[in-house]
GROMACS .gro file of C-alpha atoms in nm:
model
  194
    1UNK     CA    1   3.123  -8.042  -7.033
    2UNK     CA    2   2.831  -8.116  -6.928
    3UNK     CA    3   2.739  -8.368  -6.664
    4UNK     CA    4   2.490  -8.433  -6.922
    5UNK     CA    5   2.718  -8.447  -7.206
    6UNK     CA    6   2.866  -8.709  -7.018
    7UNK     CA    7   2.616  -8.950  -6.872
    8UNK     CA    8   2.551  -9.025  -7.236
    9UNK     CA    9   2.963  -8.994  -7.281
   10UNK     CA   10   2.961  -9.293  -7.045
   11UNK     CA   11   2.659  -9.489  -7.170
   12UNK     CA   12   2.767  -9.494  -7.470
   13UNK     CA   13   3.127  -9.661  -7.357
   14UNK     CA   14   2.983  -9.873  -7.171
   15UNK     CA   15   2.760 -10.002  -7.526
   16UNK     CA   16   3.088 -10.008  -7.742
   17UNK     CA   17   3.190 -10.218  -7.379
   18UNK     CA   18   2.929 -10.511  -7.434
   19UNK     CA   19   2.899 -10.438  -7.724
   20UNK     CA   20   3.298 -10.584  -7.834
   21UNK     CA   21   3.259 -10.850  -7.510
   22UNK     CA   22   3.013 -10.987  -7.754
   23UNK     CA   23   3.150 -11.036  -8.079
   24UNK     CA   24   3.072 -10.715  -8.216
   25UNK     CA   25   3.225 -10.591  -8.514
   26UNK     CA   26   3.378 -10.253  -8.542
   27UNK     CA   27   3.091 -10.208  -8.835
   28UNK     CA   28   2.823 -10.284  -8.595
   29UNK     CA   29   3.032 -10.000  -8.294
   30UNK     CA   30   3.034  -9.727  -8.557
   31UNK     CA   31   2.665  -9.758  -8.638
   32UNK     CA   32   2.563  -9.796  -8.298
   33UNK     CA   33   2.732  -9.592  -8.117
   34UNK     CA   34   2.801  -9.162  -8.116
   35UNK     CA   35   3.230  -9.225  -8.028
   36UNK     CA   36   3.515  -9.202  -8.346
   37UNK     CA   37   3.643  -9.447  -8.567
   38UNK     CA   38   4.022  -9.407  -8.393
   39UNK     CA   39   3.807  -9.448  -8.031
   40UNK     CA   40   3.635  -9.777  -8.091
   41UNK     CA   41   3.973  -9.948  -8.214
   42UNK     CA   42   4.166  -9.791  -7.910
   43UNK     CA   43   3.843  -9.978  -7.677
   44UNK     CA   44   3.865 -10.261  -7.925
   45UNK     CA   45   4.191 -10.376  -7.896
   46UNK     CA   46   4.154 -10.285  -7.448
   47UNK     CA   47   4.001 -10.526  -7.482
   48UNK     CA   48   4.000 -10.819  -7.702
   49UNK     CA   49   4.353 -10.786  -7.704
   50UNK     CA   50   4.374 -10.772  -8.127
   51UNK     CA   51   4.269 -10.497  -8.394
   52UNK     CA   52   3.907 -10.532  -8.441
   53UNK     CA   53   3.884 -10.791  -8.781
   54UNK     CA   54   3.844 -10.649  -9.125
   55UNK     CA   55   3.637 -10.761  -9.358
   56UNK     CA   56   3.211 -10.662  -9.490
   57UNK     CA   57   2.927 -10.770  -9.314
   58UNK     CA   58   2.742 -11.045  -9.384
   59UNK     CA   59   2.459 -10.943  -9.654
   60UNK     CA   60   2.214 -11.227  -9.707
   61UNK     CA   61   1.922 -11.263  -9.627
   62UNK     CA   62   1.899 -11.623  -9.735
   63UNK     CA   63   2.153 -11.718  -9.434
   64UNK     CA   64   1.905 -11.726  -9.218
   65UNK     CA   65   1.615 -11.976  -9.357
   66UNK     CA   66   1.829 -12.262  -9.364
   67UNK     CA   67   1.763 -12.523  -9.122
   68UNK     CA   68   1.919 -12.485  -8.865
   69UNK     CA   69   2.032 -12.071  -8.852
   70UNK     CA   70   1.690 -12.064  -8.919
   71UNK     CA   71   1.570 -12.203  -8.593
   72UNK     CA   72   1.871 -11.965  -8.337
   73UNK     CA   73   1.742 -11.671  -8.568
   74UNK     CA   74   1.416 -11.705  -8.459
   75UNK     CA   75   1.482 -11.786  -8.086
   76UNK     CA   76   1.678 -11.431  -8.146
   77UNK     CA   77   1.438 -11.254  -8.296
   78UNK     CA   78   1.080 -11.355  -8.058
   79UNK     CA   79   1.324 -11.261  -7.738
   80UNK     CA   80   1.435 -10.978  -7.878
   81UNK     CA   81   1.077 -10.874  -7.975
   82UNK     CA   82   0.946 -10.947  -7.586
   83UNK     CA   83   1.219 -10.809  -7.467
   84UNK     CA   84   1.084 -10.463  -7.688
   85UNK     CA   85   0.710 -10.552  -7.634
   86UNK     CA   86   0.681 -10.685  -7.250
   87UNK     CA   87   0.976 -10.523  -7.096
   88UNK     CA   88   0.983 -10.220  -7.260
   89UNK     CA   89   1.369 -10.233  -7.401
   90UNK     CA   90   1.509  -9.974  -7.598
   91UNK     CA   91   1.675 -10.102  -7.958
   92UNK     CA   92   1.992 -10.164  -7.780
   93UNK     CA   93   1.919 -10.269  -7.443
   94UNK     CA   94   1.631 -10.536  -7.630
   95UNK     CA   95   1.894 -10.656  -7.867
   96UNK     CA   96   2.179 -10.753  -7.590
   97UNK     CA   97   1.978 -10.883  -7.405
   98UNK     CA   98   1.833 -11.095  -7.643
   99UNK     CA   99   2.146 -11.204  -7.727
  100UNK     CA  100   2.273 -11.282  -7.374
  101UNK     CA  101   2.016 -11.479  -7.278
  102UNK     CA  102   1.949 -11.657  -7.639
  103UNK     CA  103   2.385 -11.752  -7.547
  104UNK     CA  104   2.258 -11.871  -7.239
  105UNK     CA  105   2.046 -12.056  -7.355
  106UNK     CA  106   2.259 -12.259  -7.652
  107UNK     CA  107   2.498 -12.313  -7.370
  108UNK     CA  108   2.260 -12.439  -7.080
  109UNK     CA  109   2.140 -12.738  -7.432
  110UNK     CA  110   2.507 -12.808  -7.515
  111UNK     CA  111   2.499 -12.639  -7.815
  112UNK     CA  112   2.683 -12.475  -8.054
  113UNK     CA  113   2.566 -12.088  -8.150
  114UNK     CA  114   2.492 -12.041  -8.485
  115UNK     CA  115   2.424 -11.699  -8.431
  116UNK     CA  116   2.742 -11.480  -8.385
  117UNK     CA  117   2.651 -11.179  -8.236
  118UNK     CA  118   2.718 -10.954  -8.578
  119UNK     CA  119   2.456 -11.160  -8.737
  120UNK     CA  120   2.165 -11.127  -8.496
  121UNK     CA  121   2.241 -10.754  -8.597
  122UNK     CA  122   2.160 -10.761  -8.843
  123UNK     CA  123   1.866 -10.996  -8.873
  124UNK     CA  124   1.782 -10.755  -8.656
  125UNK     CA  125   1.865 -10.462  -8.873
  126UNK     CA  126   1.704 -10.661  -9.205
  127UNK     CA  127   1.305 -10.701  -8.975
  128UNK     CA  128   1.408 -10.285  -8.989
  129UNK     CA  129   1.438 -10.215  -9.464
  130UNK     CA  130   1.156 -10.519  -9.453
  131UNK     CA  131   1.393 -10.767  -9.588
  132UNK     CA  132   1.244 -11.076  -9.281
  133UNK     CA  133   1.009 -11.120  -9.157
  134UNK     CA  134   0.780 -11.375  -8.862
  135UNK     CA  135   0.563 -11.592  -9.029
  136UNK     CA  136   0.402 -11.852  -8.844
  137UNK     CA  137   0.380 -12.231  -8.832
  138UNK     CA  138   0.061 -12.355  -8.934
  139UNK     CA  139   0.143 -12.706  -8.737
  140UNK     CA  140   0.310 -12.587  -8.387
  141UNK     CA  141   0.174 -12.173  -8.411
  142UNK     CA  142   0.557 -12.120  -8.325
  143UNK     CA  143   0.723 -11.805  -8.549
  144UNK     CA  144   0.972 -11.840  -8.774
  145UNK     CA  145   1.226 -11.601  -8.986
  146UNK     CA  146   1.049 -11.552  -9.335
  147UNK     CA  147   1.160 -11.352  -9.662
  148UNK     CA  148   0.944 -11.132  -9.592
  149UNK     CA  149   0.694 -11.161  -9.829
  150UNK     CA  150   0.607 -11.476  -9.851
  151UNK     CA  151   0.345 -11.660  -9.838
  152UNK     CA  152   0.245 -11.761  -9.499
  153UNK     CA  153  -0.105 -11.971  -9.562
  154UNK     CA  154   0.072 -12.319  -9.511
  155UNK     CA  155   0.403 -12.224  -9.358
  156UNK     CA  156   0.587 -12.532  -9.186
  157UNK     CA  157   0.844 -12.481  -8.939
  158UNK     CA  158   1.186 -12.672  -8.999
  159UNK     CA  159   1.147 -12.780  -8.600
  160UNK     CA  160   0.796 -12.898  -8.748
  161UNK     CA  161   0.893 -13.073  -9.088
  162UNK     CA  162   1.308 -13.101  -9.189
  163UNK     CA  163   1.493 -13.142  -9.376
  164UNK     CA  164   1.673 -13.502  -9.476
  165UNK     CA  165   2.005 -13.385  -9.406
  166UNK     CA  166   1.956 -13.222  -9.083
  167UNK     CA  167   2.128 -13.238  -8.748
  168UNK     CA  168   2.372 -13.434  -8.936
  169UNK     CA  169   2.663 -13.235  -8.994
  170UNK     CA  170   3.015 -13.326  -8.922
  171UNK     CA  171   3.052 -13.296  -8.512
  172UNK     CA  172   2.766 -13.464  -8.546
  173UNK     CA  173   2.902 -13.780  -8.747
  174UNK     CA  174   3.254 -13.730  -8.559
  175UNK     CA  175   3.079 -13.819  -8.260
  176UNK     CA  176   2.838 -14.029  -8.306
  177UNK     CA  177   3.152 -14.274  -8.426
  178UNK     CA  178   3.305 -14.138  -8.168
  179UNK     CA  179   3.048 -14.291  -7.978
  180UNK     CA  180   3.123 -14.632  -8.201
  181UNK     CA  181   3.238 -14.961  -8.041
  182UNK     CA  182   3.585 -15.035  -8.344
  183UNK     CA  183   3.509 -15.384  -8.490
  184UNK     CA  184   3.698 -15.636  -8.412
  185UNK     CA  185   3.992 -15.637  -8.706
  186UNK     CA  186   4.024 -16.037  -8.815
  187UNK     CA  187   4.365 -16.196  -8.669
  188UNK     CA  188   4.556 -16.267  -8.978
  189UNK     CA  189   4.587 -16.581  -9.169
  190UNK     CA  190   4.846 -16.841  -8.984
  191UNK     CA  191   4.713 -16.775  -8.614
  192UNK     CA  192   4.277 -16.838  -8.703
  193UNK     CA  193   4.253 -17.215  -8.594
  194UNK     CA  194   4.167 -17.455  -8.889
   0.00000   0.00000   0.00000
């Protein structure tokens, strides 16, 4: 094996390791690397300590349009584009770096990571297939994920115009309930003052 092909294989292995550590599914690894399925499964087991999960990848663009996923997807995708255009990163280098930056930012903000790596990868593929586009908000001028070919002349993002139930997740409602002081329970009838 020549040193050039050995270096190329080492890059493929490192790419697979990076993706597995970030939570990639086997289908993502098979698509983005030249490594055999058997080798990818061995790598996955070695790194994650278990077999790769089975099942289909997400395939609907609608998930990326809903309120919270849209905000997270837009943050990730704009970072991905900046890394490609401004920093000259190659596609997968930009993808991994953008995902790491997204995860770090969410952690700094103390929020939940809404966009998993597999969904982030699917998002990139949807853009590459012209199923999604970025639309500029007419209020804040931010660029947000939207269905391809949808009108943009009066587009308002979910941050400027959140839906009525925005932020009312079960976890958030529970955290608010935990912070409320407990109501004093009334005394039994025989202990009340007359």
